[in-house]
Coordinates of C-alpha atoms in Angstrom, one line a residue:
X1 CA -8.8 -6.8 -2.3
X2 CA -7.5 -4.0 -0.4
X3 CA -4.1 -2.3 -0.6
X4 CA -2.5 0.0 1.9
X5 CA 0.9 1.4 1.4
X6 CA 3.3 3.4 3.7
X7 CA 6.0 5.5 2.2
X8 CA 9.2 6.6 3.8
X9 CA 11.0 9.7 2.1
X10 CA 14.0 11.1 3.0
X11 CA 15.6 14.5 1.6
X12 CA 19.0 15.8 1.5
X13 CA 20.9 12.6 1.9
X14 CA 19.1 11.9 5.4
X15 CA 19.3 8.1 5.9
X16 CA 16.1 6.0 6.0
X17 CA 15.6 3.3 8.4
X18 CA 16.7 0.7 6.1
X19 CA 17.4 0.1 2.5
X20 CA 15.4 -3.0 0.7
X21 CA 18.8 -4.4 -0.2
X22 CA 19.4 -4.6 3.6
X23 CA 16.2 -6.3 4.3
X24 CA 17.0 -8.9 1.7
X25 CA 20.5 -9.6 3.0
X26 CA 19.1 -9.6 6.8
X27 CA 16.1 -12.2 5.6
X28 CA 18.7 -14.4 3.9
X29 CA 20.7 -14.6 7.0
X30 CA 17.8 -15.8 9.0
X31 CA 17.3 -12.4 11.0
X32 CA 13.5 -12.3 10.0
X33 CA 10.9 -13.8 12.1
X34 CA 7.6 -14.4 10.0
X35 CA 4.3 -16.0 9.6
X36 CA 5.5 -16.4 6.1
X37 CA 7.4 -19.5 4.9
X38 CA 9.2 -18.0 2.0
X39 CA 10.3 -14.9 0.5
X40 CA 11.6 -13.8 -3.1
X41 CA 13.5 -10.9 -4.3
X42 CA 14.0 -8.8 -7.5
X43 CA 16.6 -6.4 -8.8
X44 CA 16.6 -4.5 -12.0
X45 CA 20.0 -3.3 -13.4
X46 CA 21.5 -1.9 -16.5
X47 CA 23.0 -4.5 -18.7
X48 CA 25.8 -2.2 -20.0
X49 CA 27.2 -0.9 -16.4
X50 CA 25.6 -3.4 -13.9
X51 CA 24.1 -0.4 -12.0
X52 CA 21.3 -1.2 -9.8
X53 CA 17.9 0.3 -10.7
X54 CA 16.2 -0.9 -7.6
X55 CA 15.4 -3.9 -5.3
X56 CA 11.9 -5.5 -4.3
X57 CA 11.4 -8.0 -1.5
X58 CA 8.1 -10.0 -1.8
X59 CA 6.9 -11.8 1.3
X60 CA 4.0 -14.3 0.9
X61 CA 2.6 -15.8 -2.3
X62 CA 0.5 -13.8 -4.9
X63 CA -2.6 -15.8 -3.8
X64 CA -2.2 -15.5 -0.1
X65 CA -4.9 -13.6 1.8
X66 CA -2.0 -11.4 3.1
X67 CA 1.0 -10.5 1.2
X68 CA 3.7 -7.8 1.8
X69 CA 6.4 -6.2 -0.4
X70 CA 9.0 -3.6 0.1
X71 CA 10.6 -1.6 -2.9
X72 CA 12.4 1.3 -4.0
X73 CA 9.8 3.9 -5.2
X74 CA 12.7 6.2 -5.7
X75 CA 14.2 4.0 -8.4
X76 CA 10.7 3.1 -9.7
X77 CA 10.2 6.5 -10.6
X78 CA 13.4 7.4 -11.9
X79 CA 13.0 4.5 -14.3
X80 CA 9.9 6.0 -15.6
X81 CA 11.8 9.3 -16.5
X82 CA 11.3 11.0 -13.1
X83 CA 7.5 11.6 -13.7
X84 CA 5.9 12.9 -10.6
X85 CA 9.2 13.9 -9.0
X86 CA 8.9 17.5 -9.9
X87 CA 7.7 18.6 -6.5
X88 CA 9.9 16.6 -4.5
X89 CA 13.2 18.4 -4.6
X90 CA 16.2 17.1 -2.7
X91 CA 14.7 13.5 -2.4
X92 CA 17.4 11.1 -2.0
X93 CA 15.5 8.0 -0.5
X94 CA 11.9 6.7 -1.2
X95 CA 11.0 3.3 0.3
X96 CA 7.6 1.9 0.2
X97 CA 6.1 -0.9 2.1
X98 CA 2.8 -2.3 0.7
X99 CA 0.3 -4.8 2.2
X100 CA -2.1 -6.6 0.0
X101 CA -5.1 -7.9 1.5
X102 CA -7.8 -10.5 0.1
X103 CA -11.3 -11.8 0.8
X104 CA -12.1 -11.8 4.5
X105 CA -8.8 -10.1 5.6
X106 CA -9.6 -7.2 3.1
X107 CA -13.1 -6.8 4.4
X108 CA -12.0 -6.9 8.0
X109 CA -9.1 -4.3 7.5
X110 CA -11.7 -2.0 5.6
X111 CA -14.1 -2.4 8.6
X112 CA -11.6 -1.4 11.1
X113 CA -10.3 1.5 9.4
X114 CA -14.0 2.9 8.6
X115 CA -14.9 2.4 12.3
X116 CA -11.7 4.3 13.7
X117 CA -10.0 6.0 11.0
X118 CA -6.5 5.1 12.0
X119 CA -5.0 3.6 9.0
X120 CA -1.3 3.7 10.5
X121 CA -2.5 1.5 13.7
X122 CA -4.1 -0.8 11.6
X123 CA -1.3 -1.4 9.0
X124 CA 1.3 -1.5 12.1
X125 CA -0.8 -4.1 13.4
X126 CA -0.8 -6.3 10.4
X127 CA 3.0 -5.8 9.7
X128 CA 3.7 -6.7 13.3
X129 CA 1.9 -9.8 13.0
X130 CA 3.4 -11.0 9.9
X131 CA 7.1 -9.5 9.9
X132 CA 9.8 -8.7 12.5
X133 CA 13.5 -8.3 11.9
X134 CA 15.7 -9.6 14.6
X135 CA 19.2 -9.7 15.9
X136 CA 20.7 -13.1 15.8
X137 CA 21.8 -14.6 19.4
X138 CA 24.9 -16.7 19.7
X139 CA 23.5 -18.3 22.8
X140 CA 19.9 -18.8 21.9
X141 CA 18.6 -20.8 18.8
X142 CA 15.0 -20.0 19.6
X143 CA 14.3 -17.0 17.1
X144 CA 11.2 -16.2 19.1
X145 CA 13.3 -14.9 21.8
X146 CA 15.8 -13.1 19.7
X147 CA 15.8 -9.3 20.2
X148 CA 13.9 -7.1 17.7
X149 CA 16.5 -4.9 15.4
X150 CA 16.5 -1.3 16.7
X151 CA 16.2 0.2 13.5
X152 CA 13.0 -2.0 12.7
X153 CA 11.4 -0.9 15.9
X154 CA 12.3 2.5 15.1
X155 CA 10.4 1.9 11.6
X156 CA 7.4 0.4 13.5
X157 CA 7.2 3.5 15.9
X158 CA 7.0 5.7 13.0
X159 CA 4.3 3.9 11.1
X160 CA 1.2 4.8 13.3
X161 CA 1.6 8.7 12.6
X162 CA 2.4 8.4 9.0
X163 CA -0.4 9.1 6.5
X164 CA -1.7 6.7 4.0
X165 CA 0.0 7.2 0.6
X166 CA -2.1 9.6 -1.2
X167 CA -3.6 8.7 -4.5
X168 CA -4.7 10.6 -7.5
X169 CA -8.4 11.1 -7.5
X170 CA -8.6 9.0 -10.7
X171 CA -6.9 6.1 -8.9
X172 CA -8.9 6.5 -5.8
X173 CA -12.2 6.6 -7.9
X174 CA -11.2 3.7 -10.0
X175 CA -10.1 1.4 -7.3
X176 CA -13.5 2.2 -5.3
X177 CA -15.1 1.3 -8.5
X178 CA -13.0 -2.2 -8.7
X179 CA -13.6 -2.9 -5.1
X180 CA -17.3 -2.6 -5.3
X181 CA -17.3 -4.9 -8.3
X182 CA -15.3 -7.6 -6.6
X183 CA -16.1 -7.3 -2.9
X184 CA -19.8 -6.2 -3.0
X185 CA -21.3 -8.0 -6.1
X186 CA -22.1 -11.0 -4.4
X187 CA -23.6 -9.3 -1.3
X188 CA -25.7 -7.2 -3.5
X189 CA -26.9 -10.4 -5.4
X190 CA -28.0 -12.0 -2.3
X191 CA -30.1 -8.9 -1.5
X192 CA -31.9 -9.0 -4.7
X193 CA -32.7 -12.6 -4.7
X194 CA -33.6 -12.8 -1.0
X195 CA -35.4 -9.6 -0.4
X196 CA -36.3 -8.5 -3.7
X197 CA -34.2 -5.3 -3.6
X198 CA -35.1 -2.8 -6.3
X199 CA -33.4 0.2 -7.8
X200 CA -35.1 2.5 -5.1
X201 CA -33.9 0.6 -2.2
X202 CA -30.3 1.1 -3.7
X203 CA -30.9 4.5 -4.3
X204 CA -31.7 4.8 -0.7
X205 CA -28.3 3.2 0.3
X206 CA -26.4 5.6 -1.9
X207 CA -28.3 8.5 -0.3
X208 CA -27.5 7.4 3.2
X209 CA -23.9 6.9 2.0
X210 CA -23.4 10.5 0.8
X211 CA -24.1 11.5 4.6
X212 CA -21.1 9.5 5.4
X213 CA -18.7 11.1 2.6
X214 CA -15.4 12.9 4.4
X215 CA -14.0 16.3 2.7
X216 CA -11.4 14.2 1.2
X217 CA -14.0 11.9 -0.6
X218 CA -15.9 15.0 -1.9
X219 CA -12.6 16.4 -3.1
X220 CA -11.7 13.1 -5.0
X221 CA -15.3 13.1 -6.5
X222 CA -14.9 16.8 -7.5
X223 CA -11.3 16.4 -9.1
X224 CA -12.4 13.2 -10.9
X225 CA -15.4 14.8 -12.6
X226 CA -13.6 17.9 -13.4
X227 CA -10.8 15.9 -15.0
X228 CA -13.3 13.7 -16.9
X229 CA -15.0 16.8 -18.2
X230 CA -11.8 18.4 -19.2
X231 CA -10.8 15.1 -21.2
X232 CA -14.1 14.8 -22.9
X233 CA -13.7 18.5 -23.8
X234 CA -10.2 17.7 -25.4
X235 CA -11.6 14.8 -27.2
X236 CA -14.6 17.0 -28.7
X237 CA -12.1 19.8 -29.8
X238 CA -9.9 17.3 -31.4
X239 CA -12.7 15.5 -33.3
X240 CA -13.7 19.1 -35.0

């Protein structure tokens, strides 16, 4: 499985391209052209006041090889007590779009990203393939000919230069470990059984992989090891 996320953050009341509630309303009015057959929505709200605490729009089933969701990261953080908000002063909107890929689609995306490094363009390609918000035509019932909504087009144009959501080193390393376990275990087993791979050959592959690591990869590794060492130190001190 591979997840990619694109964030849109707005500060000092600057308006976002859309709200998640707007996406839901537009989709329910039939103004969403998609390869998905169904969608579902979720809203969390306070029982005592009815105040909304955020909307989520899900496209595709949990078992699909491709699924997409839009949600209000702003509200999610606030609901967790504002954790991680300290450095985001004047933030007034934070929408996140996540694409979840499984099996062959995940491997295909990972290969494309590794070959050209452009996460934004690859993400844009998947999103455009699966979802387009359009303007309903009063004279043409064929949705494939309806014009793309301007605000959606502007959002798409902004995706390519956007950076992939930054993850903490712990999340990045742990997700790499999970990906390795779920996506490469079968391939490794085939190599062991068919070519009698041993530890030295796997070590050779790891050594070669080290030559491919970027500065970001090395920073993740160093920070991960430093935080692990600090955590072990605290556990040792508490055990005294």
